[in-house]
mmCIF file of C-alpha atoms in Angstrom:
data_model
loop_
_atom_site.group_PDB
_atom_site.id
_atom_site.type_symbol
_atom_site.label_atom_id
_atom_site.label_comp_id
_atom_site.label_asym_id
_atom_site.label_seq_id
_atom_site.Cartn_x
_atom_site.Cartn_y
_atom_site.Cartn_z
ATOM 1 C CA MET A 1405 0.000 0.000 0.000
ATOM 2 C CA THR A 1406 1.173 3.533 -0.834
ATOM 3 C CA THR A 1407 -0.171 6.744 0.742
ATOM 4 C CA LEU A 1408 -0.284 9.941 -1.327
ATOM 5 C CA TYR A 1409 -0.788 13.511 -0.093
ATOM 6 C CA GLU A 1410 -1.898 16.700 -1.849
ATOM 7 C CA SER A 1411 -3.304 20.124 -1.000
ATOM 8 C CA ALA A 1412 -6.546 21.068 -2.779
ATOM 9 C CA TYR A 1413 -6.576 24.854 -3.179
ATOM 10 C CA ALA A 1414 -9.681 27.052 -3.228
ATOM 11 C CA LYS A 1415 -10.353 29.371 -6.166
ATOM 12 C CA ILE A 1416 -11.944 32.735 -6.682
ATOM 13 C CA ASN A 1417 -13.211 34.344 -9.870
ATOM 14 C CA LEU A 1418 -11.531 37.692 -10.408
ATOM 15 C CA THR A 1419 -13.921 38.148 -13.304
ATOM 16 C CA LEU A 1420 -16.906 36.127 -14.516
ATOM 17 C CA ASP A 1421 -18.903 36.825 -17.657
ATOM 18 C CA ILE A 1422 -21.713 34.699 -19.120
ATOM 19 C CA LEU A 1423 -21.706 34.920 -22.912
ATOM 20 C CA CYS A 1424 -24.604 32.721 -24.027
ATOM 21 C CA LYS A 1425 -26.591 29.576 -23.341
ATOM 22 C CA ARG A 1426 -25.532 26.669 -25.517
ATOM 23 C CA GLU A 1427 -27.680 24.067 -27.257
ATOM 24 C CA ASP A 1428 -26.463 21.430 -24.778
ATOM 25 C CA GLY A 1429 -27.927 23.439 -21.886
ATOM 26 C CA PHE A 1430 -24.583 24.674 -20.581
ATOM 27 C CA HIS A 1431 -23.360 28.270 -20.844
ATOM 28 C CA ASP A 1432 -20.306 29.690 -22.561
ATOM 29 C CA LEU A 1433 -18.375 31.896 -20.178
ATOM 30 C CA GLU A 1434 -15.181 33.870 -19.829
ATOM 31 C CA THR A 1435 -13.695 33.962 -16.364
ATOM 32 C CA ILE A 1436 -10.304 34.744 -14.884
ATOM 33 C CA MET A 1437 -9.703 32.450 -11.936
ATOM 34 C CA GLN A 1438 -7.129 32.551 -9.157
ATOM 35 C CA THR A 1439 -6.166 29.915 -6.597
ATOM 36 C CA LEU A 1440 -5.893 30.870 -2.927
ATOM 37 C CA SER A 1441 -3.863 29.561 -0.011
ATOM 38 C CA LEU A 1442 -7.043 28.236 1.638
ATOM 39 C CA CYS A 1443 -7.015 24.494 1.006
ATOM 40 C CA ASP A 1444 -8.389 21.073 1.839
ATOM 41 C CA ASP A 1445 -5.993 18.244 2.718
ATOM 42 C CA VAL A 1446 -6.461 15.123 0.595
ATOM 43 C CA GLU A 1447 -4.817 11.731 1.200
ATOM 44 C CA ILE A 1448 -5.164 8.557 -0.844
ATOM 45 C CA ASP A 1449 -4.108 5.015 -0.039
ATOM 46 C CA VAL A 1450 -3.694 2.997 -3.233
ATOM 47 C CA GLN A 1451 -3.271 -0.768 -3.600
ATOM 48 C CA THR A 1452 -5.187 -1.384 -0.377
ATOM 49 C CA GLY A 1453 -6.563 -4.683 -1.665
ATOM 50 C CA LYS A 1454 -9.949 -3.687 -0.221
ATOM 51 C CA GLU A 1455 -13.200 -2.067 -1.307
ATOM 52 C CA TRP A 1456 -13.023 1.625 -2.161
ATOM 53 C CA THR A 1457 -13.735 3.988 0.742
ATOM 54 C CA LEU A 1458 -13.927 7.742 1.272
ATOM 55 C CA TRP A 1459 -13.863 9.611 4.584
ATOM 56 C CA CYS A 1460 -14.448 13.317 5.168
ATOM 57 C CA ASP A 1461 -14.527 15.305 8.400
ATOM 58 C CA LYS A 1462 -17.644 17.256 7.281
ATOM 59 C CA GLU A 1463 -21.000 15.523 7.679
ATOM 60 C CA ASP A 1464 -22.619 17.260 4.695
ATOM 61 C CA VAL A 1465 -20.075 15.850 2.214
ATOM 62 C CA PRO A 1466 -21.048 12.573 0.462
ATOM 63 C CA CYS A 1467 -18.642 9.736 1.252
ATOM 64 C CA ASP A 1468 -19.397 7.462 -1.689
ATOM 65 C CA SER A 1469 -19.309 7.497 -5.489
ATOM 66 C CA ARG A 1470 -21.232 10.817 -5.553
ATOM 67 C CA ASN A 1471 -18.133 12.615 -4.286
ATOM 68 C CA LEU A 1472 -16.095 14.280 -7.056
ATOM 69 C CA ALA A 1473 -12.850 12.979 -5.549
ATOM 70 C CA TRP A 1474 -14.148 9.420 -5.874
ATOM 71 C CA LYS A 1475 -15.284 10.123 -9.443
ATOM 72 C CA ALA A 1476 -11.804 11.476 -10.227
ATOM 73 C CA ALA A 1477 -10.097 8.293 -9.000
ATOM 74 C CA GLU A 1478 -12.518 6.149 -11.020
ATOM 75 C CA LEU A 1479 -11.975 8.237 -14.137
ATOM 76 C CA PHE A 1480 -8.201 8.136 -13.774
ATOM 77 C CA GLU A 1481 -8.201 4.359 -13.373
ATOM 78 C CA GLN A 1482 -10.381 3.943 -16.466
ATOM 79 C CA HIS A 1483 -8.345 6.239 -18.718
ATOM 80 C CA SER A 1484 -4.874 5.350 -17.479
ATOM 81 C CA GLY A 1485 -5.353 1.620 -17.800
ATOM 82 C CA ARG A 1486 -3.773 1.214 -14.364
ATOM 83 C CA ASN A 1487 -5.369 -0.960 -11.686
ATOM 84 C CA LEU A 1488 -5.239 1.032 -8.466
ATOM 85 C CA GLY A 1489 -5.895 -2.122 -6.470
ATOM 86 C CA GLY A 1490 -8.289 -0.565 -3.996
ATOM 87 C CA VAL A 1491 -8.471 3.065 -2.951
ATOM 88 C CA ALA A 1492 -9.085 4.826 0.369
ATOM 89 C CA ILE A 1493 -9.584 8.616 0.151
ATOM 90 C CA ARG A 1494 -9.491 10.925 3.181
ATOM 91 C CA ILE A 1495 -10.453 14.597 2.954
ATOM 92 C CA LYS A 1496 -10.012 17.242 5.636
ATOM 93 C CA LYS A 1497 -12.234 20.128 4.553
ATOM 94 C CA ARG A 1498 -11.496 23.805 5.006
ATOM 95 C CA ILE A 1499 -13.039 25.175 1.810
ATOM 96 C CA PRO A 1500 -16.707 25.854 2.568
ATOM 97 C CA SER A 1501 -19.469 24.195 0.562
ATOM 98 C CA GLN A 1502 -21.881 26.207 -1.617
ATOM 99 C CA ALA A 1503 -19.365 29.039 -1.703
ATOM 100 C CA GLY A 1504 -18.323 29.315 -5.357
ATOM 101 C CA MET A 1505 -14.754 28.465 -4.284
ATOM 102 C CA GLY A 1506 -14.439 25.117 -6.078
ATOM 103 C CA GLY A 1507 -14.165 22.930 -2.981
ATOM 104 C CA GLY A 1508 -15.343 19.655 -4.507
ATOM 105 C CA SER A 1509 -13.663 20.398 -7.835
ATOM 106 C CA SER A 1510 -10.394 21.151 -6.084
ATOM 107 C CA ASP A 1511 -10.522 17.834 -4.203
ATOM 108 C CA ALA A 1512 -11.103 16.021 -7.499
ATOM 109 C CA ALA A 1513 -8.204 17.880 -9.120
ATOM 110 C CA ALA A 1514 -5.915 16.970 -6.213
ATOM 111 C CA VAL A 1515 -6.800 13.303 -6.700
ATOM 112 C CA LEU A 1516 -5.983 13.516 -10.405
ATOM 113 C CA ARG A 1517 -2.620 15.196 -9.714
ATOM 114 C CA MET A 1518 -1.689 12.631 -7.065
ATOM 115 C CA LEU A 1519 -2.590 9.601 -9.140
ATOM 116 C CA ASN A 1520 -0.853 11.026 -12.211
ATOM 117 C CA ARG A 1521 2.317 11.551 -10.174
ATOM 118 C CA TYR A 1522 2.031 8.049 -8.676
ATOM 119 C CA CYS A 1523 1.753 6.539 -12.160
ATOM 120 C CA GLY A 1524 4.796 8.375 -13.520
ATOM 121 C CA HIS A 1525 3.072 11.411 -15.084
ATOM 122 C CA LEU A 1526 1.133 9.536 -17.744
ATOM 123 C CA PHE A 1527 -0.735 12.726 -18.679
ATOM 124 C CA SER A 1528 0.536 16.244 -19.287
ATOM 125 C CA GLU A 1529 -1.020 19.017 -17.209
ATOM 126 C CA MET A 1530 -3.362 20.002 -20.033
ATOM 127 C CA GLU A 1531 -4.308 16.368 -20.714
ATOM 128 C CA LEU A 1532 -5.069 15.937 -17.036
ATOM 129 C CA ALA A 1533 -7.126 19.140 -17.070
ATOM 130 C CA ASP A 1534 -9.079 17.849 -20.088
ATOM 131 C CA LEU A 1535 -9.754 14.634 -18.172
ATOM 132 C CA GLY A 1536 -10.976 16.677 -15.227
ATOM 133 C CA GLY A 1537 -13.459 18.458 -17.475
ATOM 134 C CA ARG A 1538 -15.449 15.222 -17.628
ATOM 135 C CA ILE A 1539 -16.110 15.554 -13.891
ATOM 136 C CA GLY A 1540 -17.024 19.241 -13.616
ATOM 137 C CA SER A 1541 -16.516 22.636 -15.238
ATOM 138 C CA ASP A 1542 -14.163 23.966 -12.522
ATOM 139 C CA VAL A 1543 -11.963 20.861 -12.321
ATOM 140 C CA PRO A 1544 -9.691 21.754 -15.281
ATOM 141 C CA PHE A 1545 -8.699 25.052 -13.679
ATOM 142 C CA CYS A 1546 -8.265 23.419 -10.286
ATOM 143 C CA VAL A 1547 -5.857 20.926 -11.892
ATOM 144 C CA ALA A 1548 -3.740 23.750 -13.307
ATOM 145 C CA GLY A 1549 -4.117 26.335 -10.531
ATOM 146 C CA GLY A 1550 -2.451 29.739 -10.460
ATOM 147 C CA THR A 1551 -4.016 32.475 -12.615
ATOM 148 C CA CYS A 1552 -5.871 31.475 -15.787
ATOM 149 C CA MET A 1553 -8.402 32.668 -18.316
ATOM 150 C CA CYS A 1554 -11.058 29.934 -18.565
ATOM 151 C CA GLU A 1555 -13.458 29.775 -21.507
ATOM 152 C CA GLY A 1556 -16.162 27.503 -22.883
ATOM 153 C CA ARG A 1557 -17.710 25.744 -19.891
ATOM 154 C CA GLY A 1558 -14.428 26.480 -18.111
ATOM 155 C CA GLU A 1559 -12.451 23.679 -19.755
ATOM 156 C CA ARG A 1560 -10.386 25.870 -22.129
ATOM 157 C CA LEU A 1561 -7.480 27.296 -20.143
ATOM 158 C CA ARG A 1562 -4.919 29.963 -20.915
ATOM 159 C CA ARG A 1563 -2.353 30.689 -18.246
ATOM 160 C CA LEU A 1564 -1.954 34.362 -17.294
ATOM 161 C CA PRO A 1565 0.745 36.232 -15.356
ATOM 162 C CA ALA A 1566 0.568 35.448 -11.657
ATOM 163 C CA MET A 1567 -1.426 37.763 -9.438
ATOM 164 C CA PRO A 1568 0.938 39.917 -7.332
ATOM 165 C CA GLU A 1569 1.333 39.086 -3.669
ATOM 166 C CA CYS A 1570 -1.520 40.516 -1.627
ATOM 167 C CA THR A 1571 -4.010 39.732 1.123
ATOM 168 C CA ILE A 1572 -7.472 38.473 0.196
ATOM 169 C CA LEU A 1573 -10.257 38.357 2.743
ATOM 170 C CA VAL A 1574 -13.083 35.870 2.165
ATOM 171 C CA CYS A 1575 -16.444 35.880 3.946
ATOM 172 C CA LYS A 1576 -18.959 33.084 3.379
ATOM 173 C CA PRO A 1577 -22.455 33.981 4.644
ATOM 174 C CA GLU A 1578 -24.721 31.243 5.976
ATOM 175 C CA PHE A 1579 -26.935 30.949 2.904
ATOM 176 C CA GLY A 1580 -26.066 28.965 -0.191
ATOM 177 C CA VAL A 1581 -27.006 29.616 -3.813
ATOM 178 C CA SER A 1582 -28.432 27.098 -6.276
ATOM 179 C CA THR A 1583 -26.199 27.328 -9.339
ATOM 180 C CA PRO A 1584 -28.827 25.977 -11.801
ATOM 181 C CA ALA A 1585 -31.429 28.405 -10.428
ATOM 182 C CA LEU A 1586 -28.977 31.284 -10.704
ATOM 183 C CA TYR A 1587 -28.255 30.480 -14.349
ATOM 184 C CA ARG A 1588 -32.000 30.326 -15.054
ATOM 185 C CA THR A 1589 -32.438 33.739 -13.457
ATOM 186 C CA ILE A 1590 -29.627 35.374 -15.391
ATOM 187 C CA ASP A 1591 -30.967 33.905 -18.641
ATOM 188 C CA GLU A 1592 -34.078 36.005 -18.065
ATOM 189 C CA LYS A 1593 -32.223 39.237 -17.264
ATOM 190 C CA GLU A 1594 -30.286 41.720 -19.324
ATOM 191 C CA ILE A 1595 -26.667 41.853 -18.158
ATOM 192 C CA LEU A 1596 -26.081 45.569 -17.681
ATOM 193 C CA ARG A 1597 -22.395 45.417 -16.755
ATOM 194 C CA ARG A 1598 -19.725 42.995 -17.857
ATOM 195 C CA PRO A 1599 -16.125 42.603 -16.714
ATOM 196 C CA ASP A 1600 -13.317 44.005 -18.847
ATOM 197 C CA ASN A 1601 -11.186 40.880 -19.164
ATOM 198 C CA ALA A 1602 -8.689 42.531 -21.514
ATOM 199 C CA ALA A 1603 -8.045 45.265 -18.942
ATOM 200 C CA MET A 1604 -7.711 42.645 -16.209
ATOM 201 C CA GLU A 1605 -5.095 40.787 -18.260
ATOM 202 C CA GLN A 1606 -3.135 44.016 -18.760
ATOM 203 C CA ALA A 1607 -3.302 44.759 -15.041
ATOM 204 C CA LEU A 1608 -2.007 41.262 -14.249
ATOM 205 C CA LYS A 1609 0.866 41.699 -16.718
ATOM 206 C CA ALA A 1610 1.734 45.031 -15.096
ATOM 207 C CA LYS A 1611 1.443 43.581 -11.552
ATOM 208 C CA ASP A 1612 -0.838 46.552 -10.850
ATOM 209 C CA LEU A 1613 -2.766 45.412 -7.784
ATOM 210 C CA ALA A 1614 -4.950 48.518 -7.589
ATOM 211 C CA SER A 1615 -6.122 48.059 -11.193
ATOM 212 C CA ILE A 1616 -6.661 44.329 -10.664
ATOM 213 C CA ALA A 1617 -8.821 45.044 -7.621
ATOM 214 C CA ARG A 1618 -10.824 47.745 -9.402
ATOM 215 C CA GLY A 1619 -11.459 45.348 -12.280
ATOM 216 C CA VAL A 1620 -12.990 42.474 -10.320
ATOM 217 C CA TRP A 1621 -16.540 41.886 -11.522
ATOM 218 C CA ASN A 1622 -18.963 38.971 -11.578
ATOM 219 C CA VAL A 1623 -22.210 39.198 -13.542
ATOM 220 C CA PHE A 1624 -23.904 36.999 -10.920
ATOM 221 C CA ASP A 1625 -23.161 39.445 -8.088
ATOM 222 C CA PRO A 1626 -26.044 41.907 -8.692
ATOM 223 C CA VAL A 1627 -28.511 39.018 -9.064
ATOM 224 C CA VAL A 1628 -27.538 37.448 -5.736
ATOM 225 C CA SER A 1629 -27.174 40.780 -3.918
ATOM 226 C CA GLU A 1630 -30.703 41.746 -4.932
ATOM 227 C CA VAL A 1631 -32.097 38.719 -3.096
ATOM 228 C CA HIS A 1632 -29.573 38.624 -0.243
ATOM 229 C CA PRO A 1633 -28.836 42.102 1.190
ATOM 230 C CA GLU A 1634 -26.187 40.512 3.432
ATOM 231 C CA MET A 1635 -23.877 40.700 0.427
ATOM 232 C CA ASN A 1636 -24.052 44.485 0.468
ATOM 233 C CA GLU A 1637 -23.371 44.529 4.206
ATOM 234 C CA ILE A 1638 -20.222 42.451 3.666
ATOM 235 C CA ARG A 1639 -19.226 44.713 0.784
ATOM 236 C CA ASP A 1640 -19.657 47.799 2.975
ATOM 237 C CA VAL A 1641 -17.490 46.412 5.790
ATOM 238 C CA MET A 1642 -14.691 45.548 3.372
ATOM 239 C CA GLN A 1643 -14.875 48.976 1.733
ATOM 240 C CA GLN A 1644 -14.825 50.754 5.095
ATOM 241 C CA CYS A 1645 -11.693 48.805 6.032
ATOM 242 C CA GLY A 1646 -9.918 49.891 2.864
ATOM 243 C CA ALA A 1647 -10.554 47.086 0.371
ATOM 244 C CA LEU A 1648 -9.151 47.944 -3.048
ATOM 245 C CA GLY A 1649 -11.935 45.924 -4.669
ATOM 246 C CA GLN A 1650 -14.520 43.365 -3.604
ATOM 247 C CA GLN A 1651 -16.803 40.900 -5.340
ATOM 248 C CA MET A 1652 -18.730 37.637 -5.034
ATOM 249 C CA THR A 1653 -16.926 34.574 -6.390
ATOM 250 C CA GLY A 1654 -18.438 32.037 -8.777
ATOM 251 C CA SER A 1655 -22.137 31.473 -8.220
ATOM 252 C CA GLY A 1656 -21.687 32.408 -4.561
ATOM 253 C CA SER A 1657 -22.189 32.820 -1.834
ATOM 254 C CA ALA A 1658 -18.599 33.576 -0.732
ATOM 255 C CA PHE A 1659 -17.512 37.190 -1.074
ATOM 256 C CA PHE A 1660 -13.890 38.331 -1.306
ATOM 257 C CA GLY A 1661 -12.043 41.589 -0.875
ATOM 258 C CA VAL A 1662 -8.592 42.501 -2.152
ATOM 259 C CA MET A 1663 -7.143 44.212 0.913
ATOM 260 C CA PRO A 1664 -4.248 46.712 0.967
ATOM 261 C CA ASP A 1665 -2.464 44.845 3.782
ATOM 262 C CA ALA A 1666 -2.877 42.153 6.436
ATOM 263 C CA GLN A 1667 -3.820 44.694 9.099
ATOM 264 C CA SER A 1668 -6.786 45.956 7.069
ATOM 265 C CA ALA A 1669 -7.876 42.384 6.453
ATOM 266 C CA GLU A 1670 -7.747 41.658 10.188
ATOM 267 C CA ARG A 1671 -9.851 44.744 10.979
ATOM 268 C CA ALA A 1672 -12.487 43.759 8.442
ATOM 269 C CA ALA A 1673 -12.438 40.134 9.619
ATOM 270 C CA GLU A 1674 -12.947 41.226 13.222
ATOM 271 C CA GLN A 1675 -16.048 43.199 12.257
ATOM 272 C CA LEU A 1676 -17.447 40.452 10.023
ATOM 273 C CA ARG A 1677 -16.975 37.770 12.701
ATOM 274 C CA ARG A 1678 -19.630 39.529 14.792
ATOM 275 C CA ARG A 1679 -22.180 38.122 12.344
ATOM 276 C CA TYR A 1680 -20.445 35.515 10.175
ATOM 277 C CA SER A 1681 -18.435 32.507 11.321
ATOM 278 C CA CYS A 1682 -16.861 31.531 7.997
ATOM 279 C CA ILE A 1683 -14.018 34.046 7.494
ATOM 280 C CA PHE A 1684 -10.624 33.409 5.855
ATOM 281 C CA ILE A 1685 -7.557 35.576 5.311
ATOM 282 C CA CYS A 1686 -5.704 34.227 2.292
ATOM 283 C CA LYS A 1687 -2.934 34.808 -0.224
ATOM 284 C CA PRO A 1688 -2.923 34.060 -3.973
ATOM 285 C CA VAL A 1689 -0.931 30.931 -4.880
#
């Protein structure tokens, strides 16, 4: 038996734009994603000689073949032609669920990276990302990590210059958001403001943190904020504490602020903890 270890990093969407609904029911999008230092810990025992198992320290996470990490191990075994000889997966969760931070996708990506390394790097990074796209739209980016433009359903990746070092504060309110319902809602609305992805790319190339922060925008944010005024309260606290820019990530409900320094992030976190328990101070990775 061999035990493998990997960190599964959270993601945020610096920008997110929905272009159109496709004939297959999915949506074409353009989004610039960034991984954060917040992570789950994932371990895998391979060649256990036993039935497959999955354990997680969070009760609301499925511990069977519904889990994306389990699906990733199955998919890798099928496409690699390698017999893993029994698998035991253990996940210690830190990334909150229903947050738009790619928690399940990141766990799946970590499994793919581990098994690929164990089998002698059978797949290139992009091949592994393509494989991950069969599990979920965010998995390809979570395989690659860093800073990327993601297009199509999210499976087409183009690596961008790394985000400059900074402090990012994340607040996850108690409510969750149904992603399918959110897409149905936005299909019925006119999108009045879209992110300027070209300007964001230029800001990343220039390592201009102020311009990066000003450019964060997610077309889902106004839709969710209209229904959940808590989002505006979080926004206000971050702004009052000096955030350079703030925005919801993914389909929510986590909200992030690009803070000028760690001290400002701590001040904002202290205020937000009076109402919200799920607060993280992170760095881009």
